[in-house]
Each structure stands twice: as C-alpha cells, then as structure tokens.
Coordinates of C-alpha atoms and ligand atoms in Angstrom, one line a residue:
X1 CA -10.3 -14.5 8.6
X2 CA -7.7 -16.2 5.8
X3 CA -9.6 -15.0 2.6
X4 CA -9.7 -16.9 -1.1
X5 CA -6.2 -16.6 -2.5
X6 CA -6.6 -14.7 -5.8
X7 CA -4.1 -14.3 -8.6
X8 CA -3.7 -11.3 -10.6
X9 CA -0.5 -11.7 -12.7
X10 CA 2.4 -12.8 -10.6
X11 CA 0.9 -11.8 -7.4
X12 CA -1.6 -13.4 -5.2
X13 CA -4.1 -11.1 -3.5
X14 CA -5.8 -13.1 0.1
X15 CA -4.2 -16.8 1.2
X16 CA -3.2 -15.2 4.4
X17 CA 0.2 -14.0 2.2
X18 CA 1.9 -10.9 2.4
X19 CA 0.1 -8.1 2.3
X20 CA 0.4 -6.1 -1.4
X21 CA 1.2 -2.1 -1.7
X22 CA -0.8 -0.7 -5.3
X23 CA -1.2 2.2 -7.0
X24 CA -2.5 4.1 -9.7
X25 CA -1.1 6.3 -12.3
X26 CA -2.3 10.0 -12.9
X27 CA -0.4 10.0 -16.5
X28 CA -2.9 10.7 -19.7
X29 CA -3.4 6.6 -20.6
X30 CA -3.3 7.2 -23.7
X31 CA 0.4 9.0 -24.0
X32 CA 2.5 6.0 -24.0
X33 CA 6.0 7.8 -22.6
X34 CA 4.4 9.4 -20.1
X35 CA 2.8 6.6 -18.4
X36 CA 5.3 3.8 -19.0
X37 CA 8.0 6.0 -16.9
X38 CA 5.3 6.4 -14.3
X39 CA 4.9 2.9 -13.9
X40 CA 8.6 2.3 -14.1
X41 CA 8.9 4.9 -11.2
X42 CA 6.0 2.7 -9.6
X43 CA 8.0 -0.4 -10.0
X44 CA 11.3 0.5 -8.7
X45 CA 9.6 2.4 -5.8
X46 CA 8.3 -1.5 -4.7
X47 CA 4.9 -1.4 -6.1
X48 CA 3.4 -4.9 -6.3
X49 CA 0.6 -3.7 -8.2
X50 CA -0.6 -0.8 -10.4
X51 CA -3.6 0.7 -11.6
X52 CA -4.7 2.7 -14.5
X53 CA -8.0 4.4 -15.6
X54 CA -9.1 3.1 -18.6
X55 CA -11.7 5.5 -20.5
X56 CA -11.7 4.1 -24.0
X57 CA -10.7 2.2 -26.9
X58 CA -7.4 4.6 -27.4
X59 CA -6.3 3.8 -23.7
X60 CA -7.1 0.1 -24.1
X61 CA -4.6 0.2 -27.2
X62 CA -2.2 1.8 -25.1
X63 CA -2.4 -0.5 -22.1
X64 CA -1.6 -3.6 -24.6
X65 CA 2.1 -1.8 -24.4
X66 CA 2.6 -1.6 -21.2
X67 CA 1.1 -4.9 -20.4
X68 CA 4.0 -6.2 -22.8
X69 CA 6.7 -4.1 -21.7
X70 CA 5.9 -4.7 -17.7
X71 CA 6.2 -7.8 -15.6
X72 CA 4.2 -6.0 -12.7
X73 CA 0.6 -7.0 -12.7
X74 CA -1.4 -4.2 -14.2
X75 CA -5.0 -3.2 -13.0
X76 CA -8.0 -1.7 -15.4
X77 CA -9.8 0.8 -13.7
X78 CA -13.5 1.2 -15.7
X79 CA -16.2 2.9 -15.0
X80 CA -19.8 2.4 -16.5
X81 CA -19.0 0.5 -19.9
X82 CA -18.4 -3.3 -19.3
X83 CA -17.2 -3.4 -23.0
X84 CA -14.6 -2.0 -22.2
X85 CA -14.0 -3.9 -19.5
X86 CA -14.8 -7.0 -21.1
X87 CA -11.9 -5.6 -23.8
X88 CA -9.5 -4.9 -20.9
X89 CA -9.6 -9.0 -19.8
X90 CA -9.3 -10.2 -23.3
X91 CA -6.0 -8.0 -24.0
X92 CA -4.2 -9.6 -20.8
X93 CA -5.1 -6.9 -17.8
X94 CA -4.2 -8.9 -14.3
X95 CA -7.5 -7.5 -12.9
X96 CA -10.1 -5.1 -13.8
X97 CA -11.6 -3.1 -11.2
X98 CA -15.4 -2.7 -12.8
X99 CA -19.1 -2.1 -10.6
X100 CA -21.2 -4.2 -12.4
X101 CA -24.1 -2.8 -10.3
X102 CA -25.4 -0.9 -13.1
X103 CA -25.3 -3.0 -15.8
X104 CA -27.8 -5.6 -17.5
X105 CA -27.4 -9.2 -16.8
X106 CA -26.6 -9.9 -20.1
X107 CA -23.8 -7.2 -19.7
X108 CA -22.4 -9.2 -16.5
X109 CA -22.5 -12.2 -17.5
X110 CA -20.3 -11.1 -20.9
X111 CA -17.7 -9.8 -18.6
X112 CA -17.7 -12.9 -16.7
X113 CA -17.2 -15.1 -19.7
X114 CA -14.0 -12.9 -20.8
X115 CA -12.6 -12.8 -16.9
X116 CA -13.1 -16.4 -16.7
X117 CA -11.7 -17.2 -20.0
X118 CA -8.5 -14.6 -19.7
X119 CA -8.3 -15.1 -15.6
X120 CA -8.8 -11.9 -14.8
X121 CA -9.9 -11.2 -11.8
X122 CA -12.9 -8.3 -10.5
X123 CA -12.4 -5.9 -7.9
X124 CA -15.8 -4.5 -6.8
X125 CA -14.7 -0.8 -5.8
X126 CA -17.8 0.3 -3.1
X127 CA -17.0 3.7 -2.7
X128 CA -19.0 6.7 -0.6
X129 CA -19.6 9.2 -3.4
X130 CA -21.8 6.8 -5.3
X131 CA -23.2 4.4 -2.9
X132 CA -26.7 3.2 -4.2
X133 CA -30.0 5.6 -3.9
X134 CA -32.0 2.7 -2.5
X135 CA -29.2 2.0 0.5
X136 CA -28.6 6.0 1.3
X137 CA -32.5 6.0 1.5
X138 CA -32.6 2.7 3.8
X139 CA -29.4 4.1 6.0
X140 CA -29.9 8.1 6.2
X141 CA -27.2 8.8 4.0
X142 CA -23.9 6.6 3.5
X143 CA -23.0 4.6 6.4
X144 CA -20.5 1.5 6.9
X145 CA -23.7 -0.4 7.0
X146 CA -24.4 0.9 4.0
X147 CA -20.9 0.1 2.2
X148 CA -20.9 -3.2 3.1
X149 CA -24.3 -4.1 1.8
X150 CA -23.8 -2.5 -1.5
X151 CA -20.1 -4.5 -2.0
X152 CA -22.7 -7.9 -0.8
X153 CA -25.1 -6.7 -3.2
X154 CA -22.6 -6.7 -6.0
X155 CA -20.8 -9.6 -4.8
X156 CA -24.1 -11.8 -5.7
X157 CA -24.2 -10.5 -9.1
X158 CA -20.9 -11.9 -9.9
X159 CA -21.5 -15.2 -8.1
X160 CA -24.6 -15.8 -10.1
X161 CA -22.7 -16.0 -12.5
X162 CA -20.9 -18.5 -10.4
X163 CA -17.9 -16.1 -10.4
X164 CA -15.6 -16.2 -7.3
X165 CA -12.1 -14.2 -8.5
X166 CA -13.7 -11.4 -6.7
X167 CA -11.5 -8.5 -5.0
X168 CA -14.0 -6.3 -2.5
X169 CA -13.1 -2.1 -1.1
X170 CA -15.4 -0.3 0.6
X171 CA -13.9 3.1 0.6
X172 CA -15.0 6.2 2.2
X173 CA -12.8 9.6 3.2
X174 CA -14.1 8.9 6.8
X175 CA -11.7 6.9 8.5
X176 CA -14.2 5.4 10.9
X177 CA -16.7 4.8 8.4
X178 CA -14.3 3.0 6.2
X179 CA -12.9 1.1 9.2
X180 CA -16.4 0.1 10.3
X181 CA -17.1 -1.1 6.6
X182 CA -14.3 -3.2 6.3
X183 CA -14.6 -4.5 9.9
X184 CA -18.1 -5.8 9.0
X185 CA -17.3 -6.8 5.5
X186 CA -14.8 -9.0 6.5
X187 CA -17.0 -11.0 9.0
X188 CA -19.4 -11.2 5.9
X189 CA -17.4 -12.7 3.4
X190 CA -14.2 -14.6 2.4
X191 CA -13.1 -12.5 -0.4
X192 CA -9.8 -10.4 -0.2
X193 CA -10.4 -7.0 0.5
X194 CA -8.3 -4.2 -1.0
X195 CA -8.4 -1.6 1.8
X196 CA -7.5 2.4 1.6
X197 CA -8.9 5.6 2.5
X198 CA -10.2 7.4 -0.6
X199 CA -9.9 11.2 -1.1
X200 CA -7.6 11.0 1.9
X201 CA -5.8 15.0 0.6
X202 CA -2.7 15.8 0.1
X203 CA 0.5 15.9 2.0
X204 CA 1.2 14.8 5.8
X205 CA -2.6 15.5 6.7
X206 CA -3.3 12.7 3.8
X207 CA -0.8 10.3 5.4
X208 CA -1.5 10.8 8.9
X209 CA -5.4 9.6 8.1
X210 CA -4.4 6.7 5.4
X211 CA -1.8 5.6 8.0
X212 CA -4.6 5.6 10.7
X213 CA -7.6 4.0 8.7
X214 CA -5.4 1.2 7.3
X215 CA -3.2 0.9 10.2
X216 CA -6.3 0.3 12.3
X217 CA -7.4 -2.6 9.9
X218 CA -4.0 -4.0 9.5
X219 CA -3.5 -4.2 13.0
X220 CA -7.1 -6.0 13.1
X221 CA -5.5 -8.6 11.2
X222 CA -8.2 -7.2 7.8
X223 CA -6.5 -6.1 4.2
X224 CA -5.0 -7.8 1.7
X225 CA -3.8 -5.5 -0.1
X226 CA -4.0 -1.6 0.1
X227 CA -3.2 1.6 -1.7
X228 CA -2.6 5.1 -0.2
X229 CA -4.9 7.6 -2.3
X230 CA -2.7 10.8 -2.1
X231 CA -2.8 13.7 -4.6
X232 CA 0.1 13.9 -6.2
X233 CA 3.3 11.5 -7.4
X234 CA 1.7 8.3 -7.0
X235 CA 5.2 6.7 -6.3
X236 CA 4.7 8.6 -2.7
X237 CA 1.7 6.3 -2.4
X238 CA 4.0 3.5 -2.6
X239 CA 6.5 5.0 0.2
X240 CA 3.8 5.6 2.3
X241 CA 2.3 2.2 1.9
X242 CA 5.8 0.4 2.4
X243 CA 5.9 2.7 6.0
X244 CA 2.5 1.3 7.3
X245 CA 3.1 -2.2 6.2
X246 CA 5.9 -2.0 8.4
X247 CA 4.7 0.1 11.2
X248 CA 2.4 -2.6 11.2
X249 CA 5.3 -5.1 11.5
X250 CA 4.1 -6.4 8.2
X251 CA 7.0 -6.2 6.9
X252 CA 10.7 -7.3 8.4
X253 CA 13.6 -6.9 5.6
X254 CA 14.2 -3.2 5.8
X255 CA 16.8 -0.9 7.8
X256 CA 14.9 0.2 10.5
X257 CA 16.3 3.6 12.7
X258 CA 15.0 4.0 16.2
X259 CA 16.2 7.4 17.6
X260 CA 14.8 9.5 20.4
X261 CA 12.9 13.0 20.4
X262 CA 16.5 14.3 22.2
X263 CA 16.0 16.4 25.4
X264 CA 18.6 18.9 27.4
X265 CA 20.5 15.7 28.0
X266 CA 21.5 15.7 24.2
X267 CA 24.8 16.8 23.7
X268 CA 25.5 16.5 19.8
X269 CA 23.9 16.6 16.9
X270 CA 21.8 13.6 17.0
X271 CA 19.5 15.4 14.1
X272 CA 22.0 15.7 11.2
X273 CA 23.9 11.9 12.2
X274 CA 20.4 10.1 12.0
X275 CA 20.0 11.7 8.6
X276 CA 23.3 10.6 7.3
X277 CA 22.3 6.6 8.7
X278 CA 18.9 7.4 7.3
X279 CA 20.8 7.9 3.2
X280 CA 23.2 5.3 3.8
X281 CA 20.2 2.5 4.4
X282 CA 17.8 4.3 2.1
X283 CA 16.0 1.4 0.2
X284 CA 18.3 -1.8 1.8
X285 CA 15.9 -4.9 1.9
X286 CA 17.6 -6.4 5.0
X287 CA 16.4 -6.8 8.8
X288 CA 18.6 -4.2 10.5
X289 CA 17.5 -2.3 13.4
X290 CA 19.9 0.9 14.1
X291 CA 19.8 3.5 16.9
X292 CA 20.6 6.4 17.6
X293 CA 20.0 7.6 20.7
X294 CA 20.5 11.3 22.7
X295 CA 22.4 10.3 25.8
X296 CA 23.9 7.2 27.7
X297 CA 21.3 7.3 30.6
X298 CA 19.0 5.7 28.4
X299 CA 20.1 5.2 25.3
X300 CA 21.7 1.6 25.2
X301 CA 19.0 0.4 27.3
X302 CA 16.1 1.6 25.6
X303 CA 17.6 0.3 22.0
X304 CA 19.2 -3.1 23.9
X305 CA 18.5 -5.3 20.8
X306 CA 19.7 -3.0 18.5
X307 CA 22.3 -4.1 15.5
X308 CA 24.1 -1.1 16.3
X309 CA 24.1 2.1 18.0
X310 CA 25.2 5.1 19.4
X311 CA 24.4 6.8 22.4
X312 CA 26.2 10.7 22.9
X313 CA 27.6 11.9 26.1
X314 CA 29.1 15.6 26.5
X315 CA 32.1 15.5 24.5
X316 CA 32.5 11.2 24.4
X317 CA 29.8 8.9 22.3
X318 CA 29.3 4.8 23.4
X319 CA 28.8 2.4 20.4
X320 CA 27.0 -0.8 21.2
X321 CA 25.6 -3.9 19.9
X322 CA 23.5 -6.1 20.7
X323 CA 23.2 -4.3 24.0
X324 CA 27.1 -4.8 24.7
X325 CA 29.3 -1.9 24.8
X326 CA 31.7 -2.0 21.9
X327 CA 33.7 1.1 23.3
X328 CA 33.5 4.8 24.4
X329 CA 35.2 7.3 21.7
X330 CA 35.4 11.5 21.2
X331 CA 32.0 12.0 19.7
X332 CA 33.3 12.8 16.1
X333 CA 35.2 9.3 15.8
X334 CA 32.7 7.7 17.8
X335 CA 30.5 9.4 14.7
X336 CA 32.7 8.2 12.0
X337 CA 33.3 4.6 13.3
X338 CA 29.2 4.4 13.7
X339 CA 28.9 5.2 10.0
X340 CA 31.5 2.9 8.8
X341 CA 29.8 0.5 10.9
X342 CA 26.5 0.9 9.5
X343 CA 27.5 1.1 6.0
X344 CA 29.6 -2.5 6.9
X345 CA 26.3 -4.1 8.1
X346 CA 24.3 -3.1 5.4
X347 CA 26.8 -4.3 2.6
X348 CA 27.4 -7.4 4.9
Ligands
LIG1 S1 17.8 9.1 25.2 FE1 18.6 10.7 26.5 S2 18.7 12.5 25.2 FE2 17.3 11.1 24.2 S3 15.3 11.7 24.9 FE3 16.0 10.0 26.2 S4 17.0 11.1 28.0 FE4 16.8 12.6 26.3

C-alpha cells in the first residue's frame, strides 16, 4: 500500500517515491572531526539519509555543526530521555528516531509540541531486544505478532496527540520474524516503514541475510526506506543498500555487468577483464547494461539487450550490441576495443 508521504529535510520518506538508503555513524558524537568526515564519506557514498546516536547535551551541541555544515537530512537517534529529544527537534534534526513507550503523557505530548513546531518527524524504532514485558508474556516471547502490536501500540500514543509525521521499524535479527512484522504492519497502517534487519553481523554473512530480509520486502512491494545494520564502516551499509535497491530493480541509472560463472568452454580470462569494466563504471549514474560473457555459444544470446559485450572464443573474441555482431577480433584487441568501448559509453 502507497503510505503518507513524510518529509525529513530534503527528502520524502512514503508517497510511493523512491525508495531511500540510510545510515548511521559509529564516530564519538561528540568529536566533531571525526564524525563530520564520516558523514561526508556517507554522503558521497549516496546516502540519502543519516543517523547519529544522540546521548546528551554535549552531542546535541555537536549535531548543531553538522546540521549546518550538511545538506543531507540528519536523524537523532534517542533513547529514554524525550528532553533530549524534544532538544534534538528544536535545533533543526530532519527526524528524531525516539520510543515514546516509556514516557509520561506529559513527556509525549512535549515532544509533540517541538516536532510539530520544528517539522520534525518520529520514527518509532520496534526492535526485538526490548519488545514490551506485557506483549512477550501475551506472545511466548518476541514474535512478528508481537512487533507489530508494540509499533501499533506506540503509534496511538503519538496520534493522541493528533501526530501523524510518524516513521514505523519493526526490526528483529530473524529474517522471517522481521519479514512477518513488516508484512503485517504494513496491512495495519499507512505510515512509511523504515525496514532493515538489525544485528545482521559482520561481513558477507551480514549481507547475504540483510539482502534477503529486505529483498524479500522490497520485492513485496513494503519499505520505504531501509538501512543495512553491518558492523563496521557504515559507508559499506550504503554500498550494500544501493546493491539491493537495485537487485530489486529499484533503481535503473547505474552500470550494470552481467557475466557468466565461465565453464570449460571459457577460453580467456573473463575474471581479470570483468574487473577492469567493473573500475572503469565504478560509481557512473547511467543505465548501461554491459556483458561479458565466457563463450559464443551462449554468450550474445543470453546478454541480447546488452549495451555492449563480449563473448571469447579460443584464440578470437565477438563484440556485440544490442544483440548485433559488431565484429570478431584476436581476443587481446577484441579486449582493448571492448574497453575503449565501454569507457566511450560511459562518458557518452
Ligand atoms: S557463456 Fe559459455 S563459458 Fe560462460 S558459462 Fe555459459 S557456456 Fe560456459
């Protein structure tokens, strides 16, 4: 379902629009050198939105610098003390991911007043490791069930207070479980939902599960925007995030490089040429598809709409576009002339 289009800064978060890639930084808050060339590794790595943890009054100083100094909309990340949350709105955050679960009515409804006044908008952030006693007791433990009613739960408190700039994630490290959440949470309600797998780990075991969990949901047609949790450089969030989207086919401008697994009918070093393609297109926002294939047997055929390719044979390579043959060449200038070519399209 097209959720409520919300704006945090420059972007907008639901409307059935594109699909936004966020992150978080790791850097100490507080140390302003640090975290500002964190976020401007963020930025240039095509973050649309990023996220930093904001523990007190020193951080909140901080943040006032880097709201000033960058144009990407910046996210507090609170946990427990509205007033800090409440102080995070009223210095210009985009959003401010708070639970106001815990906190007296009197408490929400000040952070309401400051969102409403600064337009700041709430991400509820449901997550498995501190789901509600009451809804572990009713469920057996935590459940999808159980994610979705706590983000519903939540989601009342704010619209009490006749609040509706609401951002909803329901994250678990159980891929399933977090599908199932968002799959019922987004039949429940017409807010955005941020989607991820949290504490997905560390490395290609990390990816592999983020890519399935909000693959899954993307696919579904659920997720408005969505951040990779990995440990480590949070710009590898990003890249990983920017590869779903557009495994997903939810996003077209980029070089894409379709080349086969290679077999005994491979007769030259397929491995080492898709690597040079894969540095000369390396961050190009422009729909290009590319191949390079193993062998002529299947090669142009299985890459037929391809911009360009190249298919090897034992000592002779065939270029083609489009599907047509361009010509048949000694591999090494076939080689050449396929990375001149490239390197034409993508300046062209
Ligand atoms: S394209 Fe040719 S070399 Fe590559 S996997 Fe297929 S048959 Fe093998």
């Amino acid at each position: 379902m097209i959720k409520r289009a919300v704006k945090a800064g420059r972007v907008t978060i639901g409307g059935g629009g594109a699909v936004t890639v966020q992150s978080m930084t790791n850097t100490d808050t507080a140390d302003i050198e640090a975290t500002s060339a964190q976020l401007s590794a963020l930025e240039k790595a095509g973050c649309d939105i990023a996220r930093l943890a904001v523990r007190d009054k020193r951080d909140v100083e901080a943040c006032g610098t880097y709201i000033e100094r960058f144009g990407m909309p910046l996210v507090a990340d609170i946990q427990f003390d509205y007033r800090l949350a409440v102080a995070c709105a009223d210095i210009g955050f985009a959003k401010v991911r708070f639970n106001p679960g815990n906190t007296s009515s009197a408490g929400v409804r000040e952070l309401v007043a400051a969102c409403k006044a600064n337009g700041c908008p709430i991400r509820i952030g449901i997550n498995g490791g501190s789901l509600e006693k009451d809804i572990k007791a009713k469920y057996g433990g935590v459940t999808a069930d159980g994610l979705a009613e706590s983000a519903i739960r939540t989601v009342r408190l704010l619209e009490r207070e006749s609040f509706s700039d609401i951002v909803i994630s329901v994250k678990a490290s159980d891929v399933r479980m977090t599908v199932d959440a968002y799959t019922k949470l987004d039949r429940l309600c017409g807010y955005p939902l941020h989607i991820g797998i949290t504490e997905s780990g560390a490395g290609e075991d990390a990816v592999v599960k983020s890519a399935v969990g909000i693959g899954s949901l993307l696919l579904a047609g659920i997720g408005d925007t969505l951040r990779v949790s990995l440990t480590g450089d949070p710009v590898r969030e990003v890249e990983t995030g920017r590869r779903i989207l557009r495994a997903a086919g939810l996003e077209k401008d980029y070089v894409e490089i379709v080349s086969c697994p290679t077999c005994a009918r491979c007769f030259y070093d397929l491995e080492s040429l898709v690597a040079k393609c894969a540095k000369l297109t390396a961050g190009v926002n422009k729909r290009l598809k590319i191949a390079v294939m193993g062998c002529v047997v299947n090669g142009p055929g299985e890459a037929s709409d391809a911009d360009l390719g190249i298919a090897g044979g034992k000592d002779k390579a065939v270029l083609f576009r489009k599907g047509g043959v361009i010509g048949t060449y000694p591999t090494a200038e076939a080689e050449e002339k396929f990375l001149a070519m490239t390197e034409e399209l993508v300046r062209g």
